mmCIF file of C-alpha atoms in Angstrom:
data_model
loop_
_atom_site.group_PDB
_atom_site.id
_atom_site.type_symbol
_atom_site.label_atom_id
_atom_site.label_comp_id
_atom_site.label_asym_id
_atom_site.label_seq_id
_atom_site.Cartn_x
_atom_site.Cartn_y
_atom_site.Cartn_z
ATOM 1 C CA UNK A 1 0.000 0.000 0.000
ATOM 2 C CA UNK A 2 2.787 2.597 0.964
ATOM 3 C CA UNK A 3 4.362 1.663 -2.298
ATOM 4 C CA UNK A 4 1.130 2.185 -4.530
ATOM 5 C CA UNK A 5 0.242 5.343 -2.636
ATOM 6 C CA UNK A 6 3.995 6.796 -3.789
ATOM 7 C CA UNK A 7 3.226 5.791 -6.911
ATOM 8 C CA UNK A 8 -0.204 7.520 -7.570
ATOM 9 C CA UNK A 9 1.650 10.482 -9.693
ATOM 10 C CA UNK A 10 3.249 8.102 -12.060
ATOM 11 C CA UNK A 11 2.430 7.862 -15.408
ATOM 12 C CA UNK A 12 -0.313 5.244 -16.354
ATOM 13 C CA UNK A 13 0.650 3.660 -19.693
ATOM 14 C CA UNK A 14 -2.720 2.477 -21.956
ATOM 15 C CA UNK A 15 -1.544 0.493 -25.176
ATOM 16 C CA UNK A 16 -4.713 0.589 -27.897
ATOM 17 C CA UNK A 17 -1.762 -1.345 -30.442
ATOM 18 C CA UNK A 18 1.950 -2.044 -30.959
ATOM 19 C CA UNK A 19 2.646 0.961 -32.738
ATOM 20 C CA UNK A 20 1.374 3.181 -29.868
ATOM 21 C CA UNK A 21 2.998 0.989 -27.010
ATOM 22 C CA UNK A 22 4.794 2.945 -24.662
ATOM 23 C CA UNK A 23 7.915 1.262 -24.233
ATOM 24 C CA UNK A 24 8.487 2.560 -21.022
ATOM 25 C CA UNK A 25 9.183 -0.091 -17.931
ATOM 26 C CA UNK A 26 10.069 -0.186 -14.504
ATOM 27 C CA UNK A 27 13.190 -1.460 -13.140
ATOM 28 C CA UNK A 28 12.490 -3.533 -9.668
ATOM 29 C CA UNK A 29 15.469 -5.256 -7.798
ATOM 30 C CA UNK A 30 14.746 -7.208 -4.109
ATOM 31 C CA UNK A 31 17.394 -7.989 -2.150
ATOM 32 C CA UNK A 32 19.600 -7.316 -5.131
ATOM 33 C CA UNK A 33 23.135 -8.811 -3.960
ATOM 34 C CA UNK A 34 26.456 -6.629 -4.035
ATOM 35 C CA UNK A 35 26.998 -5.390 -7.574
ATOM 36 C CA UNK A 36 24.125 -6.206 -9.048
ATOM 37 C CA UNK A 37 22.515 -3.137 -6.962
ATOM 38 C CA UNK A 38 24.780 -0.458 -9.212
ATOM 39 C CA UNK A 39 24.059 -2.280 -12.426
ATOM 40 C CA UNK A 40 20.167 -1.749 -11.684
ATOM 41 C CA UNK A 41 20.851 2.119 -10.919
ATOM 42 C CA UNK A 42 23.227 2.208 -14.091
ATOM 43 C CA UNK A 43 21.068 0.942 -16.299
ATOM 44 C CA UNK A 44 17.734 2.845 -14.784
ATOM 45 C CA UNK A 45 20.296 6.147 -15.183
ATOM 46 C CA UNK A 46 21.667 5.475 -18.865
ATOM 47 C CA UNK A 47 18.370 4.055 -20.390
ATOM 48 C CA UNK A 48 15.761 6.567 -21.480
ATOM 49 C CA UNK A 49 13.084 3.526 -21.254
ATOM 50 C CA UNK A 50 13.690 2.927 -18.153
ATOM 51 C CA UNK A 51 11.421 5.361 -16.174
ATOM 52 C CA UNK A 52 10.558 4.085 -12.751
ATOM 53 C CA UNK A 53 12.748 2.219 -9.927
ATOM 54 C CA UNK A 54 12.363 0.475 -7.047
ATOM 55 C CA UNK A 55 15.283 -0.986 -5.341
ATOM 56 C CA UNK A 56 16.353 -2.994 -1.952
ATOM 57 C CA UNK A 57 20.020 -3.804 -1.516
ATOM 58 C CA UNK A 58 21.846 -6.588 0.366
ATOM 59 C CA UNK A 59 24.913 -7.976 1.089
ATOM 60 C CA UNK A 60 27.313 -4.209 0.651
ATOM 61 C CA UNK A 61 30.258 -6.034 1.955
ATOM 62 C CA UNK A 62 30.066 -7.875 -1.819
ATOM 63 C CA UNK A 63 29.824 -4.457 -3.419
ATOM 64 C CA UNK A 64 33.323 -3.602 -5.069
ATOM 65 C CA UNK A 65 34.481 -1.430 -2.668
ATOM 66 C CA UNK A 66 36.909 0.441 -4.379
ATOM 67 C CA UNK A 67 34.547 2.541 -6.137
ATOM 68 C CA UNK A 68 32.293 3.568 -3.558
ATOM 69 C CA UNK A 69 31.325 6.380 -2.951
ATOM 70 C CA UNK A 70 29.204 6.844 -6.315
ATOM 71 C CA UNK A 71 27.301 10.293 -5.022
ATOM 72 C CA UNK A 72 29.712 13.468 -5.632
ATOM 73 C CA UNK A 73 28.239 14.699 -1.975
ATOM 74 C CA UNK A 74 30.287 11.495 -0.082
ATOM 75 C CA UNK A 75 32.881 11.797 -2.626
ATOM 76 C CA UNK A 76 33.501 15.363 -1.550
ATOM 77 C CA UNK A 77 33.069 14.645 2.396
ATOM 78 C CA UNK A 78 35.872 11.974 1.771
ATOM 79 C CA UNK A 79 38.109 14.616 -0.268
ATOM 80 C CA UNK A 80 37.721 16.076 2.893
ATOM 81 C CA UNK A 81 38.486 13.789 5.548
ATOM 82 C CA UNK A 82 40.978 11.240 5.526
ATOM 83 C CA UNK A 83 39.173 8.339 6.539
ATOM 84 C CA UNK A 84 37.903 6.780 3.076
ATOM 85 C CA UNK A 85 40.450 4.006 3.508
ATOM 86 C CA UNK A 86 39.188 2.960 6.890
ATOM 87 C CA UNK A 87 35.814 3.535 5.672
ATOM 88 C CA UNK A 88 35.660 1.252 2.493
ATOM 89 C CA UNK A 89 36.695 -2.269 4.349
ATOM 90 C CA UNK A 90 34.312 -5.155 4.349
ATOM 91 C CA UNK A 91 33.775 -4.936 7.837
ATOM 92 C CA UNK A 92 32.151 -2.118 7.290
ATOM 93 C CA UNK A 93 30.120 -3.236 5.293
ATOM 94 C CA UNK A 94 29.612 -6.171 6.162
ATOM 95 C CA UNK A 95 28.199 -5.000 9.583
ATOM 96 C CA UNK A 96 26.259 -2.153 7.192
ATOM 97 C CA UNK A 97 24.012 -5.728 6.547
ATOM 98 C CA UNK A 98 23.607 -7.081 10.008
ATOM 99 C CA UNK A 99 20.021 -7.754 11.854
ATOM 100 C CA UNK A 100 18.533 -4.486 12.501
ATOM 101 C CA UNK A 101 18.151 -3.138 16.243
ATOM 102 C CA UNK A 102 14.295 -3.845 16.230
ATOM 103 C CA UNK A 103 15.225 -7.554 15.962
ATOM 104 C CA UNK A 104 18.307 -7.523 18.351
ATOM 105 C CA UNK A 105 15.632 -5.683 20.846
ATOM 106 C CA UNK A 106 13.348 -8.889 20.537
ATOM 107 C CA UNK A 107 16.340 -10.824 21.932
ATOM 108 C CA UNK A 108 16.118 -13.166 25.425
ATOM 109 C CA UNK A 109 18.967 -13.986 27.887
ATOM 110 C CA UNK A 110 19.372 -17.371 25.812
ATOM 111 C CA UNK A 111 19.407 -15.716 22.802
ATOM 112 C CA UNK A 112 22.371 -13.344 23.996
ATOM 113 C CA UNK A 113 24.198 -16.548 25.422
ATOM 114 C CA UNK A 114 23.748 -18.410 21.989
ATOM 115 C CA UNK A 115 25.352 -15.178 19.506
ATOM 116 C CA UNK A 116 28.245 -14.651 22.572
ATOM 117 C CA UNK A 117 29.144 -18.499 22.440
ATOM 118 C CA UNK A 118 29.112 -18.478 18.907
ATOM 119 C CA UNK A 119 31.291 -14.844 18.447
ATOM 120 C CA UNK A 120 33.831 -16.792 20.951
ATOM 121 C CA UNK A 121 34.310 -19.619 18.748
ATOM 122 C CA UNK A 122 34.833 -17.796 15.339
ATOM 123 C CA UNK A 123 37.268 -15.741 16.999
ATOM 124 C CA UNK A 124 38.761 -18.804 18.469
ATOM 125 C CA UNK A 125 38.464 -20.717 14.861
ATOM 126 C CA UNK A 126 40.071 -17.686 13.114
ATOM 127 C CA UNK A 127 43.155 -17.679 15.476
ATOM 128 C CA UNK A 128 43.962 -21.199 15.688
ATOM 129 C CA UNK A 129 43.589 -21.668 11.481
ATOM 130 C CA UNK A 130 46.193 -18.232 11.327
ATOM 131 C CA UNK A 131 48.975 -20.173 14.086
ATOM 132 C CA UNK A 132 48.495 -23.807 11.809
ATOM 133 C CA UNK A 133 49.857 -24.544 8.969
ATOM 134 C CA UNK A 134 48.898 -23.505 5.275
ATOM 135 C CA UNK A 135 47.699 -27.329 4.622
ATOM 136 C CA UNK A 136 45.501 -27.471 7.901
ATOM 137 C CA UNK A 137 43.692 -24.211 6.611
ATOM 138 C CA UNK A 138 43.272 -25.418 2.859
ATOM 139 C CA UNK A 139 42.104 -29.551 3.892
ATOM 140 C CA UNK A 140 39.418 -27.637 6.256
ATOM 141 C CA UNK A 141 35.939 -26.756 4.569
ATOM 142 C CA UNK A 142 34.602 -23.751 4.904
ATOM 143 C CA UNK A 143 31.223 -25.697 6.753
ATOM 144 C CA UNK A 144 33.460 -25.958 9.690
ATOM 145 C CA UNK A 145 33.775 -22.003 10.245
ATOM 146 C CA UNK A 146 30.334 -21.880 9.970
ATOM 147 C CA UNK A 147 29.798 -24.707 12.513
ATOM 148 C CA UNK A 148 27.321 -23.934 15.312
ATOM 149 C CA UNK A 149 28.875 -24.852 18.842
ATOM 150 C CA UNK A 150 25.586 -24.358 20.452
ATOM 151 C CA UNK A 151 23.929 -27.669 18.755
ATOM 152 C CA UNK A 152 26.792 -29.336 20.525
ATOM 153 C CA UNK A 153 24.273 -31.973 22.906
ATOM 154 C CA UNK A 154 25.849 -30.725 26.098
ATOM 155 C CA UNK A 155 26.118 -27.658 25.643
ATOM 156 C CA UNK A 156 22.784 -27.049 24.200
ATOM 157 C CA UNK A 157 21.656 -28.953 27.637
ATOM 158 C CA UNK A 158 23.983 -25.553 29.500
ATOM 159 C CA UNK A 159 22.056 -22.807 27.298
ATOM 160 C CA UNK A 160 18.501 -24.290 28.539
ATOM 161 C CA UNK A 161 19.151 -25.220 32.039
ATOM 162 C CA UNK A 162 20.451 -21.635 33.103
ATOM 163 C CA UNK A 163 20.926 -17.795 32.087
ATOM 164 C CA UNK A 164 24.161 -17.988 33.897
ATOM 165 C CA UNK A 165 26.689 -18.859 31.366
ATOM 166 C CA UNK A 166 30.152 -18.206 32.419
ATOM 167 C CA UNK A 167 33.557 -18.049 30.183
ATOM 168 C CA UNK A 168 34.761 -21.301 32.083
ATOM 169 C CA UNK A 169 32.023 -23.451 31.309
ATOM 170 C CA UNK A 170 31.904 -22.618 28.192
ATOM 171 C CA UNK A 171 35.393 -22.714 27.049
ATOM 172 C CA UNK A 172 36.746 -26.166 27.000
ATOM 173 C CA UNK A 173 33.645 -27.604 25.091
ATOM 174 C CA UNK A 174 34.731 -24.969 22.443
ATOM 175 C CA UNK A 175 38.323 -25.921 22.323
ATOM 176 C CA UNK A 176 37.467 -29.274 21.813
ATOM 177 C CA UNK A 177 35.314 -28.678 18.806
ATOM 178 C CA UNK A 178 38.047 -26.684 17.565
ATOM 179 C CA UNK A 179 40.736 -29.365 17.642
ATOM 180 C CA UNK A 180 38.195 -32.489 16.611
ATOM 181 C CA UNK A 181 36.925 -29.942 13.811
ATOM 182 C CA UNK A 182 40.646 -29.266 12.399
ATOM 183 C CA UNK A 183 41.508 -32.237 13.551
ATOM 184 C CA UNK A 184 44.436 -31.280 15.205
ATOM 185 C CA UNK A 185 46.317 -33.338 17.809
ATOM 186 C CA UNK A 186 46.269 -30.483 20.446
ATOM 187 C CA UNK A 187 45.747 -26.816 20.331
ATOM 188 C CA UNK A 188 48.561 -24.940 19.522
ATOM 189 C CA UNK A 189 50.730 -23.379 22.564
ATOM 190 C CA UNK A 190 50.514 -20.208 21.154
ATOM 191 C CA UNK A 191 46.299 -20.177 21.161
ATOM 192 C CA UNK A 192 46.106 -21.428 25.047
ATOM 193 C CA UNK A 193 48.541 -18.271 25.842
ATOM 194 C CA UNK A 194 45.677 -16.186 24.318
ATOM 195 C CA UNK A 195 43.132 -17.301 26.815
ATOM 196 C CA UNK A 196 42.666 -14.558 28.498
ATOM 197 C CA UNK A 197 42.385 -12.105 25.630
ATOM 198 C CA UNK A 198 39.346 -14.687 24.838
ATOM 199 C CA UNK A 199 37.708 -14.631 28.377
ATOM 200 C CA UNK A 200 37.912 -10.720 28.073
ATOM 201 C CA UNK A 201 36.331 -11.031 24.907
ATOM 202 C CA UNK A 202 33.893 -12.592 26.249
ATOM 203 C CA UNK A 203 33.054 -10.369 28.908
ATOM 204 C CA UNK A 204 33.494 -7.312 25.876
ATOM 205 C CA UNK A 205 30.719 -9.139 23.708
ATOM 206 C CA UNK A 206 27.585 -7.560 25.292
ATOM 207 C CA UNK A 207 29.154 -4.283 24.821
ATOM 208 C CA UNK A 208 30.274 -5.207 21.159
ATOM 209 C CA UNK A 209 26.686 -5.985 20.246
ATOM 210 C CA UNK A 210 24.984 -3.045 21.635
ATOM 211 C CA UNK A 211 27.766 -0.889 19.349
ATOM 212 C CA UNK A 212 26.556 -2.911 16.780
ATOM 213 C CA UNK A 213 23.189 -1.774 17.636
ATOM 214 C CA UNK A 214 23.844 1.720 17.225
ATOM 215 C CA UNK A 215 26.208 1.975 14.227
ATOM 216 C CA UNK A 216 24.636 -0.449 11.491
ATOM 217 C CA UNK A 217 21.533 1.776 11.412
ATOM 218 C CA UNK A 218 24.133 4.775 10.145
ATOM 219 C CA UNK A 219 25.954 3.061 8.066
ATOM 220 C CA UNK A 220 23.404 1.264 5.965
ATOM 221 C CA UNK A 221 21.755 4.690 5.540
ATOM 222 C CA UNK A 222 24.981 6.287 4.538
ATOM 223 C CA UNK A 223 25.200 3.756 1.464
ATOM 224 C CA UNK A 224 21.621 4.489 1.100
ATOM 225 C CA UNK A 225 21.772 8.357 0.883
ATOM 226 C CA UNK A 226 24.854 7.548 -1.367
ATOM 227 C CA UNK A 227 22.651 5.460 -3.754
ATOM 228 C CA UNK A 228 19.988 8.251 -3.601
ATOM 229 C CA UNK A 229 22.407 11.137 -4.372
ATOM 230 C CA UNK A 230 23.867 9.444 -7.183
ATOM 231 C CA UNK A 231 20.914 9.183 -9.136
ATOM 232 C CA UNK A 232 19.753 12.507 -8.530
ATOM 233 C CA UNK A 233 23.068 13.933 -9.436
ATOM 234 C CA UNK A 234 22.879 11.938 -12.848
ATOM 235 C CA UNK A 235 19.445 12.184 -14.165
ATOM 236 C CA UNK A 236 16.331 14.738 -13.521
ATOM 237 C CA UNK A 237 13.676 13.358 -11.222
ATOM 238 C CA UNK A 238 10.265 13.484 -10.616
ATOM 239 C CA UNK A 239 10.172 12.253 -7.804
ATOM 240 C CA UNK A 240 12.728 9.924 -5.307
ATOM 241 C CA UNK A 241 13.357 8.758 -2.118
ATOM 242 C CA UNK A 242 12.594 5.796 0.084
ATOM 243 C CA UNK A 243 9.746 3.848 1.093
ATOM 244 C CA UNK A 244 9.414 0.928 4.109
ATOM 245 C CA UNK A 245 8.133 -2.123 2.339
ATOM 246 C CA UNK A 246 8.254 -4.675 4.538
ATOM 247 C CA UNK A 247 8.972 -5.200 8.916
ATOM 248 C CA UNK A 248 12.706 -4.866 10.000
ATOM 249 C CA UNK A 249 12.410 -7.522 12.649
ATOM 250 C CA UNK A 250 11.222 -9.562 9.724
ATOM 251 C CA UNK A 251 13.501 -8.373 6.896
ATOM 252 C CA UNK A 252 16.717 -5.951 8.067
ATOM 253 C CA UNK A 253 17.155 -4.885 4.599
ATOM 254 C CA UNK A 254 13.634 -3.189 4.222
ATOM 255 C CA UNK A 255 14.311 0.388 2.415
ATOM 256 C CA UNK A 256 13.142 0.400 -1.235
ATOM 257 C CA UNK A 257 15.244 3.173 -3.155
ATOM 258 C CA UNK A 258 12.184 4.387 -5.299
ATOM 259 C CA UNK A 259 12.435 6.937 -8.280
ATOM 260 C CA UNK A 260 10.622 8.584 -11.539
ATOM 261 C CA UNK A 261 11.555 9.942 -14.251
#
């Protein structure tokens, strides 16, 4: 409905025969991955057809980050600044993408336990694959990054029983995933000297989230105004802007980049 009601002073096209058909069109793109976002808002910019848009993004951390900025307004805020190159990481990015706030609001204490136990155990994945060898990284799959510690039976049985879930308890069951999952004889020295940079982590992950919280709003609508700008700097408008099409808590990426010619 929000959509349709934005949409009320477009153009209605009536075709009576082929020779009179408009061939105006609309370009619509949802959830339109990395790249493929800037090919939809070239092509809606260079083709005279193409007179209406409506857009949602996703995954910005695949975007090719070198050329972003796109708008001359961020390219001229980075002339000034000297932060583009800190700015233009997939980390960024990447965290540009994450859940929304509304659905990290709708979170319970097991919930938090679950996402702290599993940030633990990336980091903890990441640092043993960077002290192993090359051939222990490249005989891994990639499934075993993504495992999910928290299925582990006993563990799982932990998460339900209490709120209460301590660095100590959780620890060793995650260590010895790690090794089974590598399938390493032992952990590396150099990982158990780094246990306490972990069990600080782990106290630091609360905070970490709640940053999260508050920065992934502003960044995802700083690529957004970016998208916005550039269009409007490269082709006269009727009308743009964006619209809410669908729930946050249900889908983070939710803002539709819409535009007429």
């Amino acid at each position: 409905m929000r959509l349709h009601e934005h949409f009320k002073c477009f153009p209605v096209l009536h075709h009576t025969n082929s020779e009179d058909c408009d061939m105006s069109y609309l370009i619509s793109g949802l959830h339109c991955c990395g790249d493929l976002s800037e090919a939809i808002l070239r092509l809606f910019i260079t083709d005279p057809s193409a007179q209406m848009l409506v857009l949602v993004g996703c995954c910005y951390h695949k975007m090719s980050l070198r050329r972003f900025p796109w708008s001359h307004v961020v390219q001229r805020m980075f002339i000034q600044s000297t932060g583009r190159a800190e700015f233009n990481t997939e980390a960024t990015f990447r965290l540009a993408c994450q859940w929304s706030p509304t659905s990290w609001l709708q979170w319970t204490a097991h919930d938090s336990n679950v996402h702290r136990i599993r940030f633990l155990y990336r980091t903890m994945f990441t640092c043993v694959v960077s002290l192993t060898a090359p051939p222990t990284w490249d005989s891994c799959p990639r499934h075993h990054y993504r495992f999910d510690p928290t299925k582990d039976t006993e563990l799982s049985s932990l998460l339900t029983s209490t709120d209460s879930v301590s660095f100590d308890l959780v620890y060793p069951f995650l260590v010895d995933h790690l090794r089974r999952n590598l399938n390493l004889p032992s952990i590396p020295e150099e990982f158990s000297a780094l246990s306490n940079s972990l069990e600080r982590l782990w106290t630091l992950t609360p905070g970490i989230l709640a940053l999260q919280q508050i920065i992934q709003p502003l960044l995802e609508m700083f690529i957004l105004a970016d998208r916005l700008w550039y269009i409007r700097q490269s082709v006269p408008l009727r009308f743009s802007g964006f619209i809410r099409l669908f729930r946050s808590d249900i889908s983070p990426r939710c803002m539709a980049l819409v535009a007429s010619k």
